[in-house]
PDB file of C-alpha atoms in Angstrom:
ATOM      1  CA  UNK O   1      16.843  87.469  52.839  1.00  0.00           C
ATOM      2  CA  UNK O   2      13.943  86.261  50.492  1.00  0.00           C
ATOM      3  CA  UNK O   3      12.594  89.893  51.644  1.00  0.00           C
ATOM      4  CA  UNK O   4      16.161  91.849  50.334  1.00  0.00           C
ATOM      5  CA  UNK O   5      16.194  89.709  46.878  1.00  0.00           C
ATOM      6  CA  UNK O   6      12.417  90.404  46.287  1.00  0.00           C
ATOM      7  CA  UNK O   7      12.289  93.901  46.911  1.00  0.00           C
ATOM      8  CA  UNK O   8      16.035  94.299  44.340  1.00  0.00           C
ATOM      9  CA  UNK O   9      14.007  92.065  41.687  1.00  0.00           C
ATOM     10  CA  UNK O  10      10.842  94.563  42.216  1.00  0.00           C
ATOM     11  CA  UNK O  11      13.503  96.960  41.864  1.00  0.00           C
ATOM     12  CA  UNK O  12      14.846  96.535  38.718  1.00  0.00           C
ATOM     13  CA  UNK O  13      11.455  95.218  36.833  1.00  0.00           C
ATOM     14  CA  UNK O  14      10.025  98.781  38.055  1.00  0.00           C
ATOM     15  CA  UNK O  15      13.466 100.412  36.861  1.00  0.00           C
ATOM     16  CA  UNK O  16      12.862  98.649  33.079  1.00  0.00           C
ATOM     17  CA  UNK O  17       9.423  99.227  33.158  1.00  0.00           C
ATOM     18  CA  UNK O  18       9.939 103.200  33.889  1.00  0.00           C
ATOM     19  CA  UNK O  19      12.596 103.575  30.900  1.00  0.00           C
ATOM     20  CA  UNK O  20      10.900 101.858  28.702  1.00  0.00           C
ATOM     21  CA  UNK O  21       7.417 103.923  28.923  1.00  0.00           C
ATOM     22  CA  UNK O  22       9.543 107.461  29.349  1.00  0.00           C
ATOM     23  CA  UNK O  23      11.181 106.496  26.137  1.00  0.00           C
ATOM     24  CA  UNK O  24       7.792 105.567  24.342  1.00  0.00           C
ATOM     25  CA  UNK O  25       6.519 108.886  25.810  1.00  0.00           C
ATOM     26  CA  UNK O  26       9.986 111.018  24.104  1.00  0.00           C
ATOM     27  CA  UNK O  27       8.960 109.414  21.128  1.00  0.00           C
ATOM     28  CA  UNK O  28       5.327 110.296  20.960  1.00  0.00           C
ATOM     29  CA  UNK O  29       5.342 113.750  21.697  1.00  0.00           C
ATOM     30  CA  UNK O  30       8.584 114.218  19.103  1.00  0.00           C
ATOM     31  CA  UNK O  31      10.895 114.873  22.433  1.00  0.00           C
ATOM     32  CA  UNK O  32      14.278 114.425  23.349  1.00  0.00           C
ATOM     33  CA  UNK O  33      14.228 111.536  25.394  1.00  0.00           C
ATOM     34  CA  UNK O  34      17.275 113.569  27.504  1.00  0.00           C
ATOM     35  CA  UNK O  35      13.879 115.985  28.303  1.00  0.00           C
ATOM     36  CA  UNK O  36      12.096 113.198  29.568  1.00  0.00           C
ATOM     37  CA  UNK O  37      14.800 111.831  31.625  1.00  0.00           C
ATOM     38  CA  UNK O  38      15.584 115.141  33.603  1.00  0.00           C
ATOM     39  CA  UNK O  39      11.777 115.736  34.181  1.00  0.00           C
ATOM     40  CA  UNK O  40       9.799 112.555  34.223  1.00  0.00           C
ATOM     41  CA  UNK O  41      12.379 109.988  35.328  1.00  0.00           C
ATOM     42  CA  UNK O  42      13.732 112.525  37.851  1.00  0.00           C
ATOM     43  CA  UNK O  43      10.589 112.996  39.371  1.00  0.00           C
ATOM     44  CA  UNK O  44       9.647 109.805  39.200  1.00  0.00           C
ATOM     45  CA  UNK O  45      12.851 108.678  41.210  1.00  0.00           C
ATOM     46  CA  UNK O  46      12.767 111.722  43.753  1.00  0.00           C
ATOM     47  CA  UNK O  47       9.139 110.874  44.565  1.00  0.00           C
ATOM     48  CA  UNK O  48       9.756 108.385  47.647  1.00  0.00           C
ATOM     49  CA  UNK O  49      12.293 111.096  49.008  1.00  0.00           C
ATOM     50  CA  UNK O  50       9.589 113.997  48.763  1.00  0.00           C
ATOM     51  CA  UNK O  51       7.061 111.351  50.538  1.00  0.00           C
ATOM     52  CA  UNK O  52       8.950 110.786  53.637  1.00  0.00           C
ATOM     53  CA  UNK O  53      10.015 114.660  53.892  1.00  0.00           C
ATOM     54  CA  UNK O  54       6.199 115.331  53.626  1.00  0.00           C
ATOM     55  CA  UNK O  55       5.126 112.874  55.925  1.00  0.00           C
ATOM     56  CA  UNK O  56       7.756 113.633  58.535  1.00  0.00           C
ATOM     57  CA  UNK O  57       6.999 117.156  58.094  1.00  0.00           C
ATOM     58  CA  UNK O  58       3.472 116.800  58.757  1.00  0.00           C
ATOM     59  CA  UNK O  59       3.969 115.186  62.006  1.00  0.00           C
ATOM     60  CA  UNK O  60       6.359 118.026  62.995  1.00  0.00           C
ATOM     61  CA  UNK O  61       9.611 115.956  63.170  1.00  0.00           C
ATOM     62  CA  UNK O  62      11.628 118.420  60.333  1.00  0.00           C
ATOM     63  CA  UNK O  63      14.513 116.252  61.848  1.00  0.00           C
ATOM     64  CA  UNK O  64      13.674 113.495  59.357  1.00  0.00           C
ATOM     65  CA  UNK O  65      12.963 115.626  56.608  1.00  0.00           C
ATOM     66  CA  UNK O  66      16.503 116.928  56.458  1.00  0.00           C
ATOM     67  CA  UNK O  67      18.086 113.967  57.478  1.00  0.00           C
ATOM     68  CA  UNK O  68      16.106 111.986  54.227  1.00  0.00           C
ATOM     69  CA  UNK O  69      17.431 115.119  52.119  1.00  0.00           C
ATOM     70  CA  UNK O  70      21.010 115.007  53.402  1.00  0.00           C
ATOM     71  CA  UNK O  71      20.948 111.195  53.626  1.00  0.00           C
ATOM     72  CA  UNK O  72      19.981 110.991  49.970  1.00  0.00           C
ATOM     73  CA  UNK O  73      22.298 113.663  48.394  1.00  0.00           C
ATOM     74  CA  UNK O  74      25.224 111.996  49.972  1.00  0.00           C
ATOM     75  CA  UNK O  75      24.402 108.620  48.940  1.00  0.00           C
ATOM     76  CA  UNK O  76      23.861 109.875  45.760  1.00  0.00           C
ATOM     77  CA  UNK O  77      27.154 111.156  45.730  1.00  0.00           C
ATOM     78  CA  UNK O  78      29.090 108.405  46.887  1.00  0.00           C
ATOM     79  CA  UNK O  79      27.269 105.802  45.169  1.00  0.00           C
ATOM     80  CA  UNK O  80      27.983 107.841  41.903  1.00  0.00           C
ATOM     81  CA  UNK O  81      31.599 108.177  42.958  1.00  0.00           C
ATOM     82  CA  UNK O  82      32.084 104.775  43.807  1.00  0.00           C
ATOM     83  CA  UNK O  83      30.739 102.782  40.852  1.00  0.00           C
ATOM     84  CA  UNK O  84      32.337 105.645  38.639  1.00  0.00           C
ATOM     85  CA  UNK O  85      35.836 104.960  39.854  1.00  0.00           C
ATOM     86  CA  UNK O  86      34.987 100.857  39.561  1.00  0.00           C
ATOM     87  CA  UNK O  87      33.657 101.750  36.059  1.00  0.00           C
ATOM     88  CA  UNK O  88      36.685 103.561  34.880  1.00  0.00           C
ATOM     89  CA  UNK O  89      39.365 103.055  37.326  1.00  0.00           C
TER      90      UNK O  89
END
């Protein structure tokens, strides 16, 4: 359990932390920071995704490469969904 609330408070620290420099780097270089958020931030949160694809890749198992990529995507979806329709009902 101590492992689970550690890893959420990691979590959101490295969340903050991440926002706060992509908005200090819109600002510097005279950017939307809607620019930085659809390159930067999205790469920055697709990056453990592209890890495990290349890793299971590498060791010829392509089964966990598409099952990450499909995994992800619908998670994505539903999570989106789901907090959406708890946000605005």
């Amino acid at each position: 359990m101590i492992e689970l609330l550690s890893g959420l408070l990691l979590l959101i620290v490295g969340a903050e932390l991440m926002v706060r420099a992509a908005v200090r780097i819109a600002a510097r270089l005279h950017i939307r920071p809607l620019i930085i958020g659809l390159t930067i931030v999205a790469l920055g949160s697709s990056a453990p995704q592209m890890a495990v694809s290349l890793q299971a890749t590498l060791a010829h198992n392509a089964d966990i490469a598409v099952g990450s990529v499909i995994g992800s995507s619908i998670f994505n979806i539903l999570v989106t969904l789901g907090l959406s329709a708890l946000i605005i009902p």
